[in-house]
mmCIF file with all atom_site columns, C-alpha atoms in Angstrom:
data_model
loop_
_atom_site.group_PDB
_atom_site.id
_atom_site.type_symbol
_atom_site.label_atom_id
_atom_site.label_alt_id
_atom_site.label_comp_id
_atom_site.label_asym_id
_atom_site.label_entity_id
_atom_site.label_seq_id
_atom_site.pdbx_PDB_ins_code
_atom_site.Cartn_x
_atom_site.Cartn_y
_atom_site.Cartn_z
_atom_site.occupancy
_atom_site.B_iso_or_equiv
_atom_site.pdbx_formal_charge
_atom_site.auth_seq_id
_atom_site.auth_comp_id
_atom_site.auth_asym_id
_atom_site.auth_atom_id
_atom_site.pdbx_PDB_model_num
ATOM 1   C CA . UNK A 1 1   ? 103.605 146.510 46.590 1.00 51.00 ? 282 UNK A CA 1
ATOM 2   C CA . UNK A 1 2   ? 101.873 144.273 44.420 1.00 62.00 ? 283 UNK A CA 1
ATOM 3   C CA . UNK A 1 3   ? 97.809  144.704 43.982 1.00 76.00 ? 284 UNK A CA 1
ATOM 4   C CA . UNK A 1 4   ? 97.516  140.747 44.590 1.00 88.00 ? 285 UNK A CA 1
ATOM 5   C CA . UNK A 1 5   ? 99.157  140.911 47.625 1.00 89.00 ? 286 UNK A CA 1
ATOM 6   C CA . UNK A 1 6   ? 96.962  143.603 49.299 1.00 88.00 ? 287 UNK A CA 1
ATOM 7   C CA . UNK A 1 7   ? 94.427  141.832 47.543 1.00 92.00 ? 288 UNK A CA 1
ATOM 8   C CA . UNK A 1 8   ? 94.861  138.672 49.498 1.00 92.00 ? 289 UNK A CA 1
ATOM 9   C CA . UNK A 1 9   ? 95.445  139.959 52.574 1.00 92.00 ? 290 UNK A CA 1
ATOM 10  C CA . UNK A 1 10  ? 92.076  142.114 52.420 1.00 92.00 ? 291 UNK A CA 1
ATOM 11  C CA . UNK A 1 11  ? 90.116  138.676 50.840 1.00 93.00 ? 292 UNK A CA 1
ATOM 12  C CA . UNK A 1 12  ? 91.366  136.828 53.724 1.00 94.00 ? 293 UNK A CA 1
ATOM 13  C CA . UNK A 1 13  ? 90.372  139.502 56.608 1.00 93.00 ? 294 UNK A CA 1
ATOM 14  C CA . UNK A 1 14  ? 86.984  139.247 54.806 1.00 94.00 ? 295 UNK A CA 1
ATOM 15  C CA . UNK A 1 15  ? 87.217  135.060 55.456 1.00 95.00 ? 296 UNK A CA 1
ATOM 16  C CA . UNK A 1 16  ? 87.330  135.095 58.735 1.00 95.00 ? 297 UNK A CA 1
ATOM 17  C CA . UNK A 1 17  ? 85.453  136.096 62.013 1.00 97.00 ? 298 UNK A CA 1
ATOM 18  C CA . UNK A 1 18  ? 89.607  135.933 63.999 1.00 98.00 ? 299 UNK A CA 1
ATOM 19  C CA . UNK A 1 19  ? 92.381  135.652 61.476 1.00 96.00 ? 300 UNK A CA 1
ATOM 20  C CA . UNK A 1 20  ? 95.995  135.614 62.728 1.00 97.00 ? 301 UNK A CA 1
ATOM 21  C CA . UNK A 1 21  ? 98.410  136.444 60.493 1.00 95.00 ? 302 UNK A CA 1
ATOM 22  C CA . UNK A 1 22  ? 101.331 134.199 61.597 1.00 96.00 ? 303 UNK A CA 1
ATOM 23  C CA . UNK A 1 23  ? 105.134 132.614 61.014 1.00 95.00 ? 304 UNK A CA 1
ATOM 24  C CA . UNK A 1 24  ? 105.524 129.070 61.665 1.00 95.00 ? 305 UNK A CA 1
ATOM 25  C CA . UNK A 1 25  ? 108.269 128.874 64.052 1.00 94.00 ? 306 UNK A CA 1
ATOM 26  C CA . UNK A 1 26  ? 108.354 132.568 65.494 1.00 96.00 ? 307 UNK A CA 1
ATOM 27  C CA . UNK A 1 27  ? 108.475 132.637 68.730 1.00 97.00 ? 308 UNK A CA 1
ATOM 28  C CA . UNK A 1 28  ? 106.094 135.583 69.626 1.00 96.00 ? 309 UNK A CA 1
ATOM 29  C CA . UNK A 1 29  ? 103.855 133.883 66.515 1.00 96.00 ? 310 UNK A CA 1
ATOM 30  C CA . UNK A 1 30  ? 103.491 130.574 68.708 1.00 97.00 ? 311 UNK A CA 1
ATOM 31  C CA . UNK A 1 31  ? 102.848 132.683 72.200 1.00 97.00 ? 312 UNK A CA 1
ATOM 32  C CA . UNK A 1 32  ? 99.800  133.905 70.660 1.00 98.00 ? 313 UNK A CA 1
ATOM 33  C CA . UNK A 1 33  ? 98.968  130.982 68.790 1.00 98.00 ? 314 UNK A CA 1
ATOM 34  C CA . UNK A 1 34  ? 98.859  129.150 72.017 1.00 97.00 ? 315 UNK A CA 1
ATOM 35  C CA . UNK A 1 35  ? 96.691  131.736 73.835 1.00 98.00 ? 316 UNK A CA 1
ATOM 36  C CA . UNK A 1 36  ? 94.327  131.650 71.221 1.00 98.00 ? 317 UNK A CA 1
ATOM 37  C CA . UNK A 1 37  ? 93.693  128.035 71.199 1.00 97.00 ? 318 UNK A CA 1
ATOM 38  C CA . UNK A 1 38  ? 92.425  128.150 74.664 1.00 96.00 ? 319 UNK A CA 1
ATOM 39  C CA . UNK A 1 39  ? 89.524  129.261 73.430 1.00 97.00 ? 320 UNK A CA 1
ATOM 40  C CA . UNK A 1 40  ? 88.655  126.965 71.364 1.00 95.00 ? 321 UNK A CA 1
ATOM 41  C CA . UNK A 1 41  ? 87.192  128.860 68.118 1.00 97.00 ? 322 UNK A CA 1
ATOM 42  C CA . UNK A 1 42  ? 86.359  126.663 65.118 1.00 95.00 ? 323 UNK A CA 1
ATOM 43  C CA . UNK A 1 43  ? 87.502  127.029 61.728 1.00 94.00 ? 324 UNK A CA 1
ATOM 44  C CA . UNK A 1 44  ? 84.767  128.489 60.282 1.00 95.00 ? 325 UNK A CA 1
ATOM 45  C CA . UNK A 1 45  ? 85.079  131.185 62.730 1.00 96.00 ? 326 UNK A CA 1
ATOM 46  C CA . UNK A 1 46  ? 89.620  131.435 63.265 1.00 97.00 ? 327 UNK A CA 1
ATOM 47  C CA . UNK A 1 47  ? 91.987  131.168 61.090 1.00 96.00 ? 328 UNK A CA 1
ATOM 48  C CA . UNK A 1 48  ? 95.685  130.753 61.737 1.00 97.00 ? 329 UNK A CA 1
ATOM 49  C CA . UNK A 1 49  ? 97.386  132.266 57.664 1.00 96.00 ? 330 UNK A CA 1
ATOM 50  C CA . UNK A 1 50  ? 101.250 131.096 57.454 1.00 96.00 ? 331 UNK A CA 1
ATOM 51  C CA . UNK A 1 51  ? 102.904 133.685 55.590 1.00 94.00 ? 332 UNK A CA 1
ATOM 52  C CA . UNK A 1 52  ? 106.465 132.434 55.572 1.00 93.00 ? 333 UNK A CA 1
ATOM 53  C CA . UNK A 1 53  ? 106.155 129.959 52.426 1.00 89.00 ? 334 UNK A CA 1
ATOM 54  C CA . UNK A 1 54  ? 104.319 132.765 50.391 1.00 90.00 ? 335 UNK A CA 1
ATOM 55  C CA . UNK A 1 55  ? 106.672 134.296 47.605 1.00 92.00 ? 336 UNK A CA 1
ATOM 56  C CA . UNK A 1 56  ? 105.101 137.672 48.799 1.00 92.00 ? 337 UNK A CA 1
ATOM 57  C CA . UNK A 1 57  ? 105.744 137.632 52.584 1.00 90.00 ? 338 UNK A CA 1
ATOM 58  C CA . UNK A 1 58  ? 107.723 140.765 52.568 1.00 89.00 ? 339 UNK A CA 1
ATOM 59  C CA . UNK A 1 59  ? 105.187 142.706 50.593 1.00 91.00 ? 340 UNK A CA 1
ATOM 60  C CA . UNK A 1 60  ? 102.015 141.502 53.443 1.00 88.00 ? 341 UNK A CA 1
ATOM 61  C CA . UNK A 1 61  ? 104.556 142.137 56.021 1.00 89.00 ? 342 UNK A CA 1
ATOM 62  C CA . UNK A 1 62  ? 104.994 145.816 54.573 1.00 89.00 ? 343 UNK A CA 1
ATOM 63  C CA . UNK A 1 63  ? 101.265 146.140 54.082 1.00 86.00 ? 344 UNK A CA 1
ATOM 64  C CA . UNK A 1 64  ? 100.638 145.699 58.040 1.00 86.00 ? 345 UNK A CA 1
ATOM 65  C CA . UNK A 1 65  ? 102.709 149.075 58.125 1.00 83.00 ? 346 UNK A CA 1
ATOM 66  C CA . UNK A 1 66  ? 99.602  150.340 56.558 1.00 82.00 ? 347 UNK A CA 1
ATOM 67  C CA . UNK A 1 67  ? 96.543  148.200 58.241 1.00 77.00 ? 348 UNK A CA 1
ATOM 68  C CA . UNK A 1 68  ? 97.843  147.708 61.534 1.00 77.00 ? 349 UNK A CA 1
ATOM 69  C CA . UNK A 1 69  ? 99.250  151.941 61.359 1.00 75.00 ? 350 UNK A CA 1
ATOM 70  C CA . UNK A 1 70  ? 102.781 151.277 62.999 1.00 75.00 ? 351 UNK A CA 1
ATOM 71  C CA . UNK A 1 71  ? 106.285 150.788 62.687 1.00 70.00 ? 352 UNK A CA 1
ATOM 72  C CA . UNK A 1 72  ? 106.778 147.408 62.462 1.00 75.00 ? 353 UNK A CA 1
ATOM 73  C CA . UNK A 1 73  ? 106.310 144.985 59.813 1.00 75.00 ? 354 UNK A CA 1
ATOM 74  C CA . UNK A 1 74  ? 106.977 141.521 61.380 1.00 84.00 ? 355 UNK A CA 1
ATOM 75  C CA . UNK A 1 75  ? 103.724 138.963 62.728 1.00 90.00 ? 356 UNK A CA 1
ATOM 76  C CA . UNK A 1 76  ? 101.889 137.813 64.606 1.00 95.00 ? 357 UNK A CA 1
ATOM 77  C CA . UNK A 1 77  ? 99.246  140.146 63.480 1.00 93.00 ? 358 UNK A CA 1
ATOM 78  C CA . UNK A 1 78  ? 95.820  139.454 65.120 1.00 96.00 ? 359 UNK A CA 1
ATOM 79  C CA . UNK A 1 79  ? 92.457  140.911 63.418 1.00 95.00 ? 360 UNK A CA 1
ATOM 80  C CA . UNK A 1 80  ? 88.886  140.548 64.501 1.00 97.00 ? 361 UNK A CA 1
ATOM 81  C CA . UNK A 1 81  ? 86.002  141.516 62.076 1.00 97.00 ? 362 UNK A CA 1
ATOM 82  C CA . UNK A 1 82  ? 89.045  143.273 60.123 1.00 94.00 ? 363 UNK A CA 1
ATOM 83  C CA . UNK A 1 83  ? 90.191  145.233 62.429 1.00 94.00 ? 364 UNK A CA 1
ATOM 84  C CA . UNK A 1 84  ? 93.468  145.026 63.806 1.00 93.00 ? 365 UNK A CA 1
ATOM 85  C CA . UNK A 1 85  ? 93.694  144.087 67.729 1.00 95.00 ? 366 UNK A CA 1
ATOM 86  C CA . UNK A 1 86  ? 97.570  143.618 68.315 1.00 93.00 ? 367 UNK A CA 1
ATOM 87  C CA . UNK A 1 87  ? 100.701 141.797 68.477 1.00 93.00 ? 368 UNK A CA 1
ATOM 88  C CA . UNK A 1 88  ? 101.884 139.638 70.658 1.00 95.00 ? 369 UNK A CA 1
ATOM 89  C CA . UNK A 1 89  ? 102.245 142.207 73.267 1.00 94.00 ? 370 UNK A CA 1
ATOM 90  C CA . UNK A 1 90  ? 98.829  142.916 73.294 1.00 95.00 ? 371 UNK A CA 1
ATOM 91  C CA . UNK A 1 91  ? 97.011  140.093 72.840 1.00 97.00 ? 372 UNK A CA 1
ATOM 92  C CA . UNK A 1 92  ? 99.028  138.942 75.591 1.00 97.00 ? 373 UNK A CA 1
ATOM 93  C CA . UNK A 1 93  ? 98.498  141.578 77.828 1.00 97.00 ? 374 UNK A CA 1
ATOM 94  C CA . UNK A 1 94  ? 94.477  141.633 76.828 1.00 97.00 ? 375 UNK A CA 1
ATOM 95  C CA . UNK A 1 95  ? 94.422  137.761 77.439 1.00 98.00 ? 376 UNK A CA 1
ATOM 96  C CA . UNK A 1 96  ? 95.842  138.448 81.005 1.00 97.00 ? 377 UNK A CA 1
ATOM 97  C CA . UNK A 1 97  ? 93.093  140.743 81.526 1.00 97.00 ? 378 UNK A CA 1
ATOM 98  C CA . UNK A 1 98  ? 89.992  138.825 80.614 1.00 96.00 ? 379 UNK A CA 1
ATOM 99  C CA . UNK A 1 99  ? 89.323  141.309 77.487 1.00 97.00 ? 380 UNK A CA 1
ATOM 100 C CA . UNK A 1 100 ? 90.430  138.950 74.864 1.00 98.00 ? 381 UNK A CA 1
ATOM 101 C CA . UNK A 1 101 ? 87.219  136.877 75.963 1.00 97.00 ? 382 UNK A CA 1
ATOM 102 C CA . UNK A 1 102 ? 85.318  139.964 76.100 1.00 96.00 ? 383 UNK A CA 1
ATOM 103 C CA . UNK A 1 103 ? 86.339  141.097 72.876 1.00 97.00 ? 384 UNK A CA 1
ATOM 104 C CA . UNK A 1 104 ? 85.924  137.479 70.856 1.00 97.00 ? 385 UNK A CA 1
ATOM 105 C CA . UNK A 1 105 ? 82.814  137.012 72.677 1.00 97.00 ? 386 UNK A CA 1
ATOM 106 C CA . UNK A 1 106 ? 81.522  140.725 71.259 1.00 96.00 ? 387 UNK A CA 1
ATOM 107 C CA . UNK A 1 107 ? 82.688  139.561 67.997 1.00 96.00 ? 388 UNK A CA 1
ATOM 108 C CA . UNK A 1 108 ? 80.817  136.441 67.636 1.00 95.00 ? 389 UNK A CA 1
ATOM 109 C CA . UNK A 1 109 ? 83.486  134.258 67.845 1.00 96.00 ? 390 UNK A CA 1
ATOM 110 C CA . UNK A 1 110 ? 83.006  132.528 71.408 1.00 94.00 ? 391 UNK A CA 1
ATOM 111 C CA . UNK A 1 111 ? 79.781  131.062 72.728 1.00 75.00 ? 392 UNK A CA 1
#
């Protein structure tokens, strides 16, 4: 994997209070978008990062292998103060719950 692509991805956690690492028009990708504008967050504070039109997509989607320690490669990938939260199984299922609020409120990101 290329050093500017790690690079980028690790810049951009740094960005961001909520980052989701996303695909346009993927399904799961749009689930979780939509839960996540529910709350509201500005842009100072989320960040939604399209991957698809990068030349280096595969190479951040192998990198998650790494960050996100599992087997699968494909987004959404969700990350609050850099650390990875979930997919869309999990954010849904933490959304559900009333954690997700929990959590971005812990973080900062909710008033």
């Amino acid at each position: 994997m290329a050093g500017g692509t790690r690079k980028f991805v690790d810049e951009k956690l740094k960005q961001r209070t909520v980052l989701l690492f996303s695909k346009t028009r993927d399904p799961d990708c749009l689930t979780v978008k939509r839960v996540l504008a529910e709350y509201a967050m500005p842009p100072n504070i989320y960040e939604v990062c399209e991957i698809e039109q990068r030349q280096d997509c595969a190479q951040i989607e192998t990198y998650f292998l790494v960050l996100c320690m599992g087997s699968q490669r494909k987004v959404p990938r969700l990350f609050i103060n850099g650390k990875y939260i979930g997919s869309e199984r999990e954010i849904t299922q933490l959304h559900e719950s009333g954690e997700l609020r929990s959590v971005l409120t812990e973080a900062g990101a909710l008033n």
